[in-house]
Short mmCIF file of C-alpha atoms in Angstrom, two decimals:
data_model
loop_
_atom_site.label_atom_id
_atom_site.label_comp_id
_atom_site.label_asym_id
_atom_site.label_seq_id
_atom_site.Cartn_x
_atom_site.Cartn_y
_atom_site.Cartn_z
CA MET A 1 130.48 144.08 105.07
CA SER A 2 129.59 140.38 105.61
CA PRO A 3 128.74 138.21 102.52
CA THR A 4 125.15 137.81 101.66
CA PRO A 5 123.87 134.14 102.65
CA PRO A 6 122.87 131.91 100.05
CA ALA A 7 119.26 131.89 99.27
CA PRO A 8 117.82 128.91 100.70
CA ALA A 9 117.31 125.71 98.44
CA TRP A 10 114.95 122.67 98.61
CA LEU A 11 116.34 119.39 99.75
CA LEU A 12 115.40 116.43 97.86
CA ILE A 13 115.65 112.82 98.92
CA GLU A 14 114.61 109.87 97.11
CA GLY A 15 115.59 106.20 98.25
CA GLY A 16 114.71 102.86 98.35
CA GLY A 17 116.07 99.42 99.77
CA SER A 18 119.72 99.91 98.24
CA HIS A 19 120.39 103.31 97.38
CA THR A 20 119.76 106.98 98.47
CA TRP A 21 119.91 110.13 96.15
CA VAL A 22 119.88 113.58 97.93
CA SER A 23 119.84 116.80 96.10
CA ASN A 24 119.77 120.48 96.69
CA ALA A 25 117.42 122.34 94.17
CA ARG A 26 116.14 126.11 93.38
CA GLY A 27 113.52 126.43 91.37
CA GLU A 28 113.73 124.03 88.49
CA THR A 29 117.35 123.92 88.99
CA ILE A 30 119.28 120.96 90.34
CA LEU A 31 122.24 122.41 92.30
CA THR A 32 124.00 119.29 93.81
CA THR A 33 123.78 115.88 94.28
CA ALA A 34 125.04 112.82 96.32
CA GLU A 35 124.30 109.38 96.10
CA GLY A 36 124.90 106.63 98.55
CA PRO A 37 123.47 103.27 100.26
CA SER A 38 120.16 102.78 101.61
CA THR A 39 118.73 104.78 104.32
CA ASN A 40 115.74 102.49 105.36
CA PRO A 41 115.87 101.76 108.96
CA ARG A 42 114.34 98.55 108.25
CA SER A 43 116.90 97.72 105.79
CA VAL A 44 119.88 98.97 107.58
CA GLY A 45 119.25 99.80 111.09
CA GLU A 46 118.32 103.28 112.58
CA ASP A 47 121.88 104.31 113.39
CA ARG A 48 123.48 103.38 110.16
CA ALA A 49 120.20 105.29 108.04
CA ALA A 50 120.54 108.56 110.30
CA HIS A 51 124.51 108.26 109.67
CA THR A 52 124.44 107.93 106.13
CA LEU A 53 121.56 110.60 105.70
CA ILE A 54 123.51 112.97 107.45
CA ASP A 55 126.75 112.04 105.13
CA LEU A 56 124.56 112.47 102.18
CA ILE A 57 122.92 115.69 103.16
CA ASN A 58 126.33 117.22 104.01
CA ARG A 59 128.02 115.83 100.80
CA ALA A 60 125.24 117.53 98.78
CA GLY A 61 126.54 120.66 99.97
CA ARG A 62 123.66 121.94 102.35
CA SER A 63 124.63 124.94 104.23
CA PRO A 64 125.42 124.07 107.98
CA ASN A 65 123.86 127.57 109.00
CA ALA A 66 120.81 127.84 106.99
CA ALA A 67 117.69 125.61 106.86
CA PRO A 68 116.26 124.49 103.57
CA MET A 69 113.28 125.91 101.94
CA GLY A 70 111.52 122.33 102.75
CA VAL A 71 112.16 118.62 102.09
CA ILE A 72 110.55 116.55 99.96
CA ALA A 73 111.16 112.72 100.68
CA ALA A 74 109.97 110.01 98.39
CA HIS A 75 111.51 107.24 100.27
CA GLY A 76 110.93 103.19 100.71
CA ALA A 77 111.03 103.64 104.47
CA ALA A 78 107.19 105.22 104.08
CA SER A 79 105.87 101.76 104.09
CA THR A 80 102.85 103.16 106.36
CA ARG A 81 101.86 106.41 107.50
CA ARG A 82 103.48 105.97 110.96
CA ALA A 83 106.69 104.82 109.10
CA ALA A 84 106.51 108.26 106.99
CA GLU A 85 106.21 110.32 110.26
CA ASP A 86 109.00 108.44 111.59
CA PHE A 87 111.20 109.03 108.74
CA ALA A 88 110.23 112.93 109.10
CA ALA A 89 111.38 112.67 112.55
CA LEU A 90 114.74 111.17 111.34
CA ILE A 91 115.10 113.93 108.87
CA HIS A 92 114.57 116.53 111.44
CA ARG A 93 117.10 115.16 113.63
CA THR A 94 119.72 115.36 110.63
CA LEU A 95 118.77 118.93 110.42
CA ALA A 96 119.26 119.80 113.93
CA ASN A 97 122.25 121.91 113.66
CA SER A 98 120.37 124.58 111.36
CA ASP A 99 118.49 127.36 112.82
CA GLU A 100 115.32 127.17 114.84
CA THR A 101 113.00 127.89 112.02
CA PRO A 102 110.64 124.88 111.46
CA VAL A 103 111.67 123.33 108.30
CA PRO A 104 108.38 122.04 106.21
CA VAL A 105 108.76 118.24 105.28
CA LEU A 106 106.67 115.97 103.03
CA VAL A 107 107.73 112.13 103.15
CA THR A 108 105.77 109.70 101.01
CA ASN A 109 106.52 106.21 99.34
CA ASP A 110 109.09 105.93 96.75
CA LEU A 111 106.17 105.03 94.10
CA THR A 112 104.39 108.14 94.59
CA PRO A 113 106.77 110.29 91.94
CA LEU A 114 106.27 107.32 89.57
CA LEU A 115 102.59 107.77 89.55
CA LEU A 116 103.07 111.48 88.71
CA SER A 117 105.37 110.68 85.69
CA ALA A 118 103.07 109.75 82.98
CA ARG A 119 99.47 111.50 81.97
CA GLY A 120 96.22 109.44 82.38
CA PRO A 121 96.04 106.20 83.98
CA VAL A 122 98.91 104.48 85.09
CA CYS A 123 100.17 101.62 87.00
CA VAL A 124 103.62 101.20 88.54
CA THR A 125 105.30 97.84 89.10
CA ASN A 126 108.41 98.05 91.08
CA CYS A 127 111.15 95.18 91.68
CA GLY A 128 114.53 95.88 92.90
CA THR A 129 115.67 94.91 96.36
CA GLY A 130 111.79 94.91 97.46
CA THR A 131 108.75 95.19 95.66
CA GLY A 132 105.82 97.69 95.16
CA PHE A 133 102.72 98.14 92.94
CA ALA A 134 100.69 101.51 92.52
CA ALA A 135 98.04 102.68 90.34
CA ARG A 136 96.33 106.07 89.58
CA ASN A 137 93.14 106.44 87.51
CA GLY A 138 91.51 109.66 87.72
CA ASP A 139 91.00 110.58 91.20
CA ARG A 140 91.35 106.75 92.39
CA TRP A 141 95.06 105.93 93.54
CA ALA A 142 96.01 102.60 95.11
CA ARG A 143 98.76 100.72 96.69
CA VAL A 144 99.65 97.08 97.00
CA SER A 145 102.09 95.24 99.04
CA GLY A 146 105.14 97.37 100.15
CA LEU A 147 105.14 96.14 103.69
CA GLU A 148 108.75 95.23 103.81
CA TRP A 149 110.70 91.75 103.76
CA LEU A 150 108.53 89.67 106.54
CA LEU A 151 105.12 90.83 105.48
CA SER A 152 105.33 91.47 101.66
CA ASP A 153 107.88 91.94 99.09
CA GLU A 154 107.21 88.57 96.98
CA GLY A 155 108.86 88.25 93.77
CA SER A 156 111.52 91.18 94.80
CA GLY A 157 115.18 90.63 94.84
CA HIS A 158 115.38 89.81 98.43
CA ASP A 159 112.78 87.46 98.00
CA LEU A 160 114.41 85.75 94.96
CA ALA A 161 117.87 85.74 96.67
CA VAL A 162 116.33 84.11 99.85
CA ARG A 163 114.46 81.36 98.06
CA GLY A 164 117.75 80.40 95.89
CA LEU A 165 120.01 80.39 99.15
CA ARG A 166 117.20 78.05 100.53
CA ALA A 167 117.34 76.03 97.47
CA VAL A 168 121.16 75.63 97.99
CA ILE A 169 120.66 74.73 101.51
CA ARG A 170 118.27 72.07 100.41
CA ALA A 171 120.35 70.48 97.85
CA LEU A 172 123.20 70.28 100.53
CA ASP A 173 120.87 68.45 103.03
CA GLY A 174 119.42 66.10 100.44
CA ARG A 175 115.93 67.40 101.10
CA GLY A 176 115.79 69.41 97.26
CA PRO A 177 117.39 68.65 93.97
CA ASN A 178 120.54 69.35 92.70
CA THR A 179 121.22 72.99 91.30
CA THR A 180 123.94 74.76 89.83
CA LEU A 181 123.02 77.60 92.31
CA THR A 182 125.14 75.55 94.72
CA GLY A 183 128.48 76.62 92.79
CA LEU A 184 126.98 80.37 92.42
CA ALA A 185 126.58 80.34 95.96
CA ARG A 186 130.18 79.32 96.75
CA LEU A 187 131.63 81.96 94.77
CA TRP A 188 129.22 84.66 96.10
CA CYS A 189 130.15 84.02 99.77
CA ALA A 190 134.05 83.55 98.98
CA ASP A 191 134.60 87.11 100.01
CA THR A 192 134.09 85.96 103.52
CA SER A 193 137.22 86.47 105.59
CA ARG A 194 137.37 82.86 106.64
CA THR A 195 135.92 79.95 104.61
CA SER A 196 135.88 76.29 106.07
CA GLY A 197 135.10 74.61 103.22
CA ASP A 198 131.52 74.04 104.63
CA LEU A 199 129.32 75.68 102.18
CA GLY A 200 126.48 75.82 104.75
CA ALA A 201 128.48 77.03 107.60
CA ASP A 202 130.24 79.59 105.07
CA LEU A 203 126.67 81.01 103.81
CA PHE A 204 125.83 81.09 107.68
CA THR A 205 128.79 83.31 108.04
CA HIS A 206 128.17 85.22 105.05
CA VAL A 207 124.29 85.84 105.42
CA TYR A 208 124.37 86.50 109.32
CA ARG A 209 127.27 88.58 109.67
CA THR A 210 127.08 91.84 111.47
CA GLU A 211 127.47 94.26 108.61
CA SER A 212 125.37 92.37 106.57
CA THR A 213 122.20 93.78 105.10
CA LYS A 214 119.01 93.40 103.29
CA ALA A 215 120.64 94.57 99.93
CA HIS A 216 123.63 92.80 100.44
CA VAL A 217 121.34 89.45 100.82
CA ALA A 218 119.32 90.33 97.72
CA SER A 219 122.60 90.60 95.46
CA PHE A 220 122.42 86.62 95.24
CA ALA A 221 119.14 87.26 92.95
CA GLN A 222 121.79 88.04 90.34
CA GLN A 223 123.09 84.48 90.48
CA VAL A 224 119.53 82.95 90.46
CA LEU A 225 118.79 84.91 87.46
CA GLU A 226 122.08 83.68 85.86
CA ALA A 227 121.31 80.19 86.79
CA ALA A 228 117.90 80.54 85.29
CA GLU A 229 119.31 82.12 81.90
CA ASP A 230 121.51 78.89 81.70
CA GLY A 231 118.60 76.47 82.11
CA ASP A 232 118.89 75.31 85.89
CA GLN A 233 115.56 74.12 86.46
CA VAL A 234 115.40 74.95 90.17
CA ALA A 235 116.37 78.66 89.50
CA CYS A 236 113.71 78.60 86.44
CA ARG A 237 111.11 77.88 88.73
CA LEU A 238 111.96 80.38 91.35
CA VAL A 239 111.99 83.28 88.70
CA GLN A 240 108.67 81.93 87.07
CA ASP A 241 107.35 82.22 90.62
CA ALA A 242 108.44 85.74 91.17
CA ALA A 243 107.05 86.73 87.83
CA SER A 244 103.74 85.27 89.13
CA GLU A 245 103.82 87.44 91.91
CA LEU A 246 104.62 90.56 90.23
CA ALA A 247 101.72 89.91 88.03
CA ALA A 248 99.34 89.47 91.01
CA GLY A 249 100.54 92.65 92.43
CA ALA A 250 100.10 94.58 89.29
CA ALA A 251 96.62 93.19 88.74
CA ALA A 252 95.53 94.07 92.27
CA ALA A 253 96.50 97.88 91.94
CA CYS A 254 94.87 98.10 88.62
CA ARG A 255 91.74 96.57 89.91
CA ALA A 256 91.49 98.71 92.65
CA THR A 257 91.77 101.67 90.39
CA ALA A 258 89.41 100.40 87.56
CA ILE A 259 92.21 99.89 85.15
CA SER A 260 90.75 96.99 82.81
CA THR A 261 91.39 95.34 79.41
CA GLY A 262 90.92 98.39 77.00
CA THR A 263 92.05 101.11 79.27
CA LYS A 264 94.45 103.17 77.85
CA TYR A 265 96.88 103.08 80.65
CA THR A 266 100.70 103.52 80.86
CA LEU A 267 102.90 100.85 82.71
CA VAL A 268 106.03 102.06 84.41
CA LEU A 269 108.72 99.62 85.46
CA SER A 270 111.06 100.57 88.01
CA GLY A 271 113.69 98.69 89.94
CA SER A 272 116.92 97.02 88.58
CA LEU A 273 115.06 93.46 88.13
CA LEU A 274 112.74 94.96 85.77
CA THR A 275 114.28 97.96 84.08
CA GLU A 276 117.33 95.64 83.02
CA ALA A 277 116.88 92.87 80.40
CA THR A 278 116.20 89.96 82.74
CA LEU A 279 114.33 86.79 82.51
CA LEU A 280 112.29 87.86 84.97
CA ARG A 281 111.33 91.20 83.21
CA GLY A 282 110.69 89.00 80.08
CA HIS A 283 108.09 86.63 82.19
CA PHE A 284 106.38 89.52 83.73
CA LEU A 285 105.69 91.44 80.46
CA ASP A 286 104.44 88.03 78.80
CA TRP A 287 101.87 87.96 81.35
CA VAL A 288 101.06 91.80 81.03
CA HIS A 289 100.66 91.63 77.22
CA ASP A 290 98.55 88.53 77.60
CA HIS A 291 96.06 89.80 80.42
CA LEU A 292 96.39 93.62 80.76
CA PRO A 293 98.22 95.15 77.77
CA PRO A 294 99.27 98.85 78.54
CA ALA A 295 98.87 101.59 75.87
CA SER A 296 102.08 102.33 76.31
CA LEU A 297 105.51 101.25 78.60
CA ALA A 298 107.88 103.29 80.35
CA THR A 299 111.13 102.27 81.74
CA HIS A 300 112.01 104.35 84.99
CA SER A 301 115.65 105.46 85.36
CA SER A 302 117.76 107.41 87.51
CA GLU A 303 117.96 110.31 84.90
CA SER A 304 114.34 111.08 85.67
CA ARG A 305 114.48 111.59 89.40
CA PRO A 306 115.25 115.36 89.30
CA SER A 307 112.09 116.12 87.08
CA ASP A 308 110.10 113.41 89.32
CA MET A 309 110.99 114.93 92.51
CA LEU A 310 110.46 118.52 91.53
CA ARG A 311 106.99 117.60 89.93
CA LEU A 312 106.19 116.20 93.63
CA ARG A 313 107.23 119.36 95.22
CA ASP A 314 104.94 121.29 92.77
CA LEU A 315 102.11 119.14 93.83
CA TRP A 316 102.80 119.62 97.62
CA LEU A 317 102.33 123.39 96.69
CA THR A 318 99.12 123.00 95.10
CA THR A 319 96.08 123.37 97.40
CA ASP A 320 94.38 120.05 98.25
CA ALA A 321 96.29 118.09 95.73
CA LEU A 322 97.70 115.67 98.17
CA VAL A 323 94.32 114.63 99.56
CA PRO A 324 93.78 111.43 97.17
CA LEU A 325 97.32 110.71 97.37
CA ARG A 326 97.18 110.47 101.06
CA GLU A 327 94.34 108.47 101.12
CA ALA A 328 96.17 105.86 99.18
CA MET A 329 99.85 106.33 99.61
CA PRO A 330 101.93 106.31 103.10
CA THR A 331 102.36 110.17 103.23
CA HIS A 332 103.18 112.70 106.17
CA SER A 333 103.23 116.43 105.44
CA GLU A 334 103.98 119.19 107.76
CA THR A 335 102.98 122.84 106.84
CA ALA A 336 104.20 123.35 103.04
CA PRO A 337 105.41 126.62 102.01
CA THR A 338 103.14 128.85 99.88
CA ALA A 339 103.50 128.32 96.19
CA ALA A 340 104.34 132.07 95.92
CA ALA A 341 106.92 131.83 98.38
CA ALA A 342 108.45 128.72 96.39
CA VAL A 343 108.92 130.59 93.20
CA HIS A 344 111.92 132.35 94.71
CA ALA A 345 113.43 129.28 96.05
#
C-alpha cells in the first residue's frame, strides 16, 4: 500500500531588494522556511532571480510531485501591475515540475502586508535597499514611489550609498570637499581581488564587477551613516537629505488617504535603515513628530512575516476584499481557492 501523499500547503514568498523569505504553511501553521538573497529581477537579473527562487522553494521542502494549494507573494519586484504579472510568471516557471493542475497565484507589493498589520488608519514607510511608502485609511489606499532605483528610491540605502560614493570621487577629483568617506570607501572595496592603490579605479572595479548587485552597492550606506555619526559634514548632509526624502514620501501617502494632523493613525517603519537606531531614523522621526504625529509607532520585524503573510492569504480568500487594494497597490491575482477549501489546507 503506497503512502498517502501529504496534504497540499500554501507557498508563501516575501522579498525585497536584498532578501527573500519562502515558507510552506498549512492552516495557521508555518511548516518550513528558507531564506536567501534577493529574487527581484531588476536587482539581480532574471536568471539569478529564477535560480535563487527555485533553490529557496526546494530548501523550504516543497514536495516535487505536488502543486501547492496556492502561492502568496508579497514582493518588491511588484513595482507595477505588469511587473507583478511578470513575477507571477516567474513563479509558475519555478513550479513547472509539479503536476498540470493550475496553481492559484497572488502577487502584490511587499508593503501590502504591512498595511494590514494594524487596525485603523496606517502609514508605512520602508527604507532598506530601496524605499516605499503606502497608506490606508478606511477604503482609501495609496502607494508612493517604489519604481526602483532609476525612477525613484530617493533616500534609500542604495541612493545614500551612491551619493556617498560620488562624494568620494568628487573629493578625489577636487570637485568636492574632503570627507572621511574616502577612507571608509577604501576599506569597503578592500575585498576586491586586485587593488591598484588608485581608489577611484578600485571603486570602479568593485562597483561594476560582474557579480555586483544593487544590494551590494547599497551596503555602503552603513559607511555613510557611520561617518555622519562621527560628524563628517558631507555625510551629515547626505543623511539629512535622505531623511527629507523619506518625509516627503510619507507625507504624500498620508495626503492621498486623508491622514492629517489629528488623525489617529499608526506609523509602521520597515527596512533596516529605519528599524535600527540610525541617525536617519532619528531625523525622520523628528520630522514626523513635528508635522504628522502618529497615535502609535510600530517597527516591522522579520518575526511578523508569518502572521503578515497569512493575513494577506485570508484577505485574498474574502470575496471582493482585494478591490481597493488592487486599485492602489501593484497586484496580480489568478483564481483564488475558495475559503471553504482553504480551511482544510
